[in-house]
C-alpha cells in the first residue's frame, strides 16, 4: 500500500476553501438584504388611504354613519391608530390626513365638513422641489366618487402623508 496522506491534505484544503466560499456568500447575502432599509412609506400611505376610503364608502355608496365622523373621533370610528413605535425616540406625529367631501351636483352645498387629523407641520415638504426635502415625507392624494343615500354624486378627496424618515429613508 502506498502512503495517501498527501491527497487527504489536499482534499481538506479544498474542503476549507469551499466552506469559506459558502460562508462568504451567506455573509454577502445577509448584508445586502439587511444592509439598507426598505422605504415602505409609499405603500403605507396607499394602505392608509384604502382603509380611510372603506371607512366612508363601500360598494360605491357613502355609508350611513359618515355624518357621525369628525376630526375628533375619526381615528376611533375608522379603527386607525396614528401612534408611532418608540424605536427611534420619535415624539411627534408621523401621519397626516385631510379628507374633503364635495357634492358634484351642487358644489355650494357642503356634504360633510373637512376632516383633518395628524401632524400638518411636515406637509409643506411634500410640495417642495428642494432636494433637501425629498426625504422628508411621502404624500399621496386620491379622489374617488360615491353616491350618497339620496343618490347625489359625491367626490371624496383623501390627502395622506407619512414621514417616518428615521425608520425608512437613509
mmCIF file with all atom_site columns, C-alpha atoms in Angstrom, residues 8-68:
data_model
loop_
_atom_site.group_PDB
_atom_site.id
_atom_site.type_symbol
_atom_site.label_atom_id
_atom_site.label_alt_id
_atom_site.label_comp_id
_atom_site.label_asym_id
_atom_site.label_entity_id
_atom_site.label_seq_id
_atom_site.pdbx_PDB_ins_code
_atom_site.Cartn_x
_atom_site.Cartn_y
_atom_site.Cartn_z
_atom_site.occupancy
_atom_site.B_iso_or_equiv
_atom_site.pdbx_formal_charge
_atom_site.auth_seq_id
_atom_site.auth_comp_id
_atom_site.auth_asym_id
_atom_site.auth_atom_id
_atom_site.pdbx_PDB_model_num
ATOM 1  C CA . UNK A 1 8  ? -6.028  13.749 2.108  1.00 0.00 ? 8  UNK A CA 1
ATOM 2  C CA . UNK A 1 9  ? -4.302  17.007 2.983  1.00 0.00 ? 9  UNK A CA 1
ATOM 3  C CA . UNK A 1 10 ? -5.073  18.500 -0.460 1.00 0.00 ? 10 UNK A CA 1
ATOM 4  C CA . UNK A 1 11 ? -8.735  17.479 -0.144 1.00 0.00 ? 11 UNK A CA 1
ATOM 5  C CA . UNK A 1 12 ? -9.001  19.115 3.276  1.00 0.00 ? 12 UNK A CA 1
ATOM 6  C CA . UNK A 1 13 ? -7.602  22.377 1.843  1.00 0.00 ? 13 UNK A CA 1
ATOM 7  C CA . UNK A 1 14 ? -10.282 22.298 -0.868 1.00 0.00 ? 14 UNK A CA 1
ATOM 8  C CA . UNK A 1 15 ? -12.899 21.469 1.747  1.00 0.00 ? 15 UNK A CA 1
ATOM 9  C CA . UNK A 1 16 ? -11.966 24.520 3.848  1.00 0.00 ? 16 UNK A CA 1
ATOM 10 C CA . UNK A 1 17 ? -11.901 26.697 0.716  1.00 0.00 ? 17 UNK A CA 1
ATOM 11 C CA . UNK A 1 18 ? -15.440 25.600 -0.168 1.00 0.00 ? 18 UNK A CA 1
ATOM 12 C CA . UNK A 1 19 ? -16.615 26.242 3.406  1.00 0.00 ? 19 UNK A CA 1
ATOM 13 C CA . UNK A 1 20 ? -15.050 29.726 3.330  1.00 0.00 ? 20 UNK A CA 1
ATOM 14 C CA . UNK A 1 21 ? -16.748 30.444 -0.023 1.00 0.00 ? 21 UNK A CA 1
ATOM 15 C CA . UNK A 1 22 ? -20.156 29.353 1.302  1.00 0.00 ? 22 UNK A CA 1
ATOM 16 C CA . UNK A 1 23 ? -19.701 31.411 4.487  1.00 0.00 ? 23 UNK A CA 1
ATOM 17 C CA . UNK A 1 24 ? -18.678 34.471 2.451  1.00 0.00 ? 24 UNK A CA 1
ATOM 18 C CA . UNK A 1 25 ? -21.710 34.007 0.187  1.00 0.00 ? 25 UNK A CA 1
ATOM 19 C CA . UNK A 1 26 ? -24.072 33.840 3.157  1.00 0.00 ? 26 UNK A CA 1
ATOM 20 C CA . UNK A 1 27 ? -22.452 36.922 4.686  1.00 0.00 ? 27 UNK A CA 1
ATOM 21 C CA . UNK A 1 28 ? -22.821 38.900 1.436  1.00 0.00 ? 28 UNK A CA 1
ATOM 22 C CA . UNK A 1 29 ? -26.482 37.888 1.034  1.00 0.00 ? 29 UNK A CA 1
ATOM 23 C CA . UNK A 1 30 ? -27.345 38.842 4.615  1.00 0.00 ? 30 UNK A CA 1
ATOM 24 C CA . UNK A 1 31 ? -25.502 42.159 4.268  1.00 0.00 ? 31 UNK A CA 1
ATOM 25 C CA . UNK A 1 32 ? -27.296 43.021 1.022  1.00 0.00 ? 32 UNK A CA 1
ATOM 26 C CA . UNK A 1 33 ? -30.689 42.098 2.463  1.00 0.00 ? 33 UNK A CA 1
ATOM 27 C CA . UNK A 1 34 ? -30.376 43.837 5.835  1.00 0.00 ? 34 UNK A CA 1
ATOM 28 C CA . UNK A 1 35 ? -27.775 46.481 4.971  1.00 0.00 ? 35 UNK A CA 1
ATOM 29 C CA . UNK A 1 36 ? -30.193 49.066 3.611  1.00 0.00 ? 36 UNK A CA 1
ATOM 30 C CA . UNK A 1 37 ? -33.671 49.656 4.995  1.00 0.00 ? 37 UNK A CA 1
ATOM 31 C CA . UNK A 1 38 ? -36.603 49.364 2.645  1.00 0.00 ? 38 UNK A CA 1
ATOM 32 C CA . UNK A 1 39 ? -38.604 52.546 2.185  1.00 0.00 ? 39 UNK A CA 1
ATOM 33 C CA . UNK A 1 40 ? -42.186 51.363 2.584  1.00 0.00 ? 40 UNK A CA 1
ATOM 34 C CA . UNK A 1 41 ? -43.751 54.767 3.230  1.00 0.00 ? 41 UNK A CA 1
ATOM 35 C CA . UNK A 1 42 ? -45.428 54.958 -0.182 1.00 0.00 ? 42 UNK A CA 1
ATOM 36 C CA . UNK A 1 43 ? -47.096 51.581 0.359  1.00 0.00 ? 43 UNK A CA 1
ATOM 37 C CA . UNK A 1 44 ? -48.040 52.622 3.888  1.00 0.00 ? 44 UNK A CA 1
ATOM 38 C CA . UNK A 1 45 ? -49.764 55.776 2.598  1.00 0.00 ? 45 UNK A CA 1
ATOM 39 C CA . UNK A 1 46 ? -51.631 53.768 -0.058 1.00 0.00 ? 46 UNK A CA 1
ATOM 40 C CA . UNK A 1 47 ? -52.864 51.284 2.537  1.00 0.00 ? 47 UNK A CA 1
ATOM 41 C CA . UNK A 1 48 ? -53.897 54.154 4.818  1.00 0.00 ? 48 UNK A CA 1
ATOM 42 C CA . UNK A 1 49 ? -55.908 55.762 2.004  1.00 0.00 ? 49 UNK A CA 1
ATOM 43 C CA . UNK A 1 50 ? -57.598 52.429 1.219  1.00 0.00 ? 50 UNK A CA 1
ATOM 44 C CA . UNK A 1 51 ? -58.597 51.961 4.875  1.00 0.00 ? 51 UNK A CA 1
ATOM 45 C CA . UNK A 1 52 ? -59.960 55.514 5.019  1.00 0.00 ? 52 UNK A CA 1
ATOM 46 C CA . UNK A 1 53 ? -61.902 55.026 1.787  1.00 0.00 ? 53 UNK A CA 1
ATOM 47 C CA . UNK A 1 54 ? -63.590 51.879 3.113  1.00 0.00 ? 54 UNK A CA 1
ATOM 48 C CA . UNK A 1 55 ? -64.451 53.765 6.296  1.00 0.00 ? 55 UNK A CA 1
ATOM 49 C CA . UNK A 1 56 ? -66.526 56.286 4.323  1.00 0.00 ? 56 UNK A CA 1
ATOM 50 C CA . UNK A 1 57 ? -67.857 54.347 1.347  1.00 0.00 ? 57 UNK A CA 1
ATOM 51 C CA . UNK A 1 58 ? -68.303 50.759 0.277  1.00 0.00 ? 58 UNK A CA 1
ATOM 52 C CA . UNK A 1 59 ? -69.655 49.421 -2.981 1.00 0.00 ? 59 UNK A CA 1
ATOM 53 C CA . UNK A 1 60 ? -69.828 52.898 -4.489 1.00 0.00 ? 60 UNK A CA 1
ATOM 54 C CA . UNK A 1 61 ? -72.168 54.200 -1.781 1.00 0.00 ? 61 UNK A CA 1
ATOM 55 C CA . UNK A 1 62 ? -71.431 56.504 1.134  1.00 0.00 ? 62 UNK A CA 1
ATOM 56 C CA . UNK A 1 63 ? -72.061 54.709 4.428  1.00 0.00 ? 63 UNK A CA 1
ATOM 57 C CA . UNK A 1 64 ? -74.883 55.790 6.744  1.00 0.00 ? 64 UNK A CA 1
ATOM 58 C CA . UNK A 1 65 ? -72.628 56.687 9.686  1.00 0.00 ? 65 UNK A CA 1
ATOM 59 C CA . UNK A 1 66 ? -70.473 59.220 7.777  1.00 0.00 ? 66 UNK A CA 1
ATOM 60 C CA . UNK A 1 67 ? -72.327 62.123 9.394  1.00 0.00 ? 67 UNK A CA 1
ATOM 61 C CA . UNK A 1 68 ? -71.140 60.975 12.824 1.00 0.00 ? 68 UNK A CA 1
#
